[in-house]
């Protein structure tokens, strides 16, 4: 199959319709912060601390400024922030009026100094905003006196606005200057440096490589919820007689520009001996940018979710099953060449994208291919192969490499209608030197991370676990945020861990976001509410961004990932409300939604979302597309009433909202295993409006061992599951 789509953009009328739709939907995320907070409201502790360390640099100086009006061209908005005491901004002679400045990134604000000309404001507010749309009032007065007013404020924002409500004279509002001071309390951040103690770098002359990688494996083989993190990096060259076994939170990667620059004569192995031959919990590890020549001709990669195999060249075959062909529940391959055949064997589901393979054998329930040379023909449901000629839009994951003796990060270019690997010939993309990155190491605070972003640095998270007491604010277009060794971010105090502005080309990759004990409204948010900018030419991309609620301890979030921006690419994510580990239970690790997509023209390739209490995926944006979806409904629902959705039995795994007119999906599966109350029944696994523009291909639902059942596959279509045989019920095309 080949994917095509028209791309009408969302206009004002559509935005109003979307707002109405969201207002009436079943979705009930917490309300956003109030637009105006009373000036006398007590500031949070971290804001007061920031104010105490208030800086003296004018962070507004020379920044872009706009205004509601100007008295004349010579009295433009920029005059108030140009640093020249002889120039000024003056407004029209009417109320209200405003002047705002874009600081370029979210800053912790501590002081605003207004230098009024004779025409001053008697009643006005000083406000801040992260996006220039929703505003928070930091200071308000009805008795402004003119002259120079030095105002202590407390809050954060990228945009600062003087909002004039009533003039003090018959003229307009007129400012010689508006100075803004930031109280981040953080000294300038340096880019570059060493990669930290948990990044192990080898070259072909390094002694004892096998012993060192074995030592890491012994620590990590069964360390499913521990805090240890490792990256094993191999410099270009040839390595002989290695068998690198990968346990939890371990990445192996080559440091060449191409996989063949780093050649391992041996294996990179994932097996399931630690779990008695069951590979369904082999999560959180990765292999990237290497060439392998397996000792016996076939490499073993028996993984489950959140274990990508990217940019690899296997000079032989690849076996996706554990020794003994026990249970397996994976998985994901991208931008890789496997010269021999890929043996699927016991893998329940698998997605392969933009690769070249010598063949593919076996299939259990849902094996999907897009842009794969050598992929099997379309035959769903027997064998269960869904095959698309190309991937409509793709962008490979950024990666660390060595250019001579210097570390750089390569940022691959966007591809359309991709087929095959991206690294034949000269890799297309750009390189960024390591000194362009703040190397985040354990102990780093959100204030320091945000200060680095505000300086224009990208982020490279070294292996570790990072607690943040405020969101990591990504506001600059084309920012790269890259994690090594499954670097993990934990939001404290109920904040969102990462927020991305509605800007072009941000790259989030290689991170695990682990919910904190206090409920977060979301763990990752892409774009503010109502985002509507067109990013088709330079989309924001999420790759190997994994979400976990519970498992390592109690966690809570209303939603895992919220996508408000248009054109976002979600390329391989596992969004998981834990069904095992610590802090697990219907009321212990609550989370309603896995993925909420509100932006238009969003593409998901390799979407794994499991165990949420309501919709695992809810899609309200137009022209959304998903290539491969794997889901399990929440195991621990206590009874039918707990999952009842009005008159509907159960919340669908994948819900397309009623107002959507165009949507398409290929190779989507949902499984149920209600082990607390096996009598629970679901009306369907998939729910969507019945319209010609809303189409699905190759759907299935499965009851695992008869613990619960589905009445239909999608809406009222598709046979019910029954019995304990775990036989899928399928729909090849809908409607």
Coordinates of N, CA and C in Angstrom, one line a residue, residues 36 41 117 174 253 274 453 515 548 562 585 719:
X36 N -5.2 35.5 34.7 CA -4.8 36.6 35.5 C -4.8 36.2 37.0
X41 N -1.1 37.6 45.3 CA -1.0 36.1 45.5 C 0.4 35.7 45.9
X117 N 7.7 58.2 29.9 CA 7.7 59.6 29.4 C 6.6 60.3 30.1
X174 N 3.4 56.0 26.9 CA 4.7 56.3 26.3 C 5.9 55.9 27.2
X253 N 26.1 1.7 20.9 CA 26.1 2.5 19.6 C 27.5 2.6 19.1
X274 N 17.0 -14.5 32.1 CA 16.7 -13.9 33.4 C 15.2 -14.1 33.8
X453 N 19.0 26.1 27.8 CA 18.2 26.3 26.6 C 18.0 27.7 26.3
X515 N 6.6 9.1 35.6 CA 5.7 10.0 36.4 C 6.1 10.0 37.9
X548 N 6.4 6.2 31.4 CA 6.0 5.2 32.4 C 5.3 5.8 33.6
X562 N 0.7 14.8 25.3 CA -0.3 15.6 24.6 C 0.3 16.4 23.5
X585 N -1.4 -0.4 40.9 CA -2.8 -0.7 41.3 C -3.8 0.3 40.7
X719 N -16.3 -9.7 14.3 CA -16.8 -10.7 15.2 C -16.3 -10.5 16.6

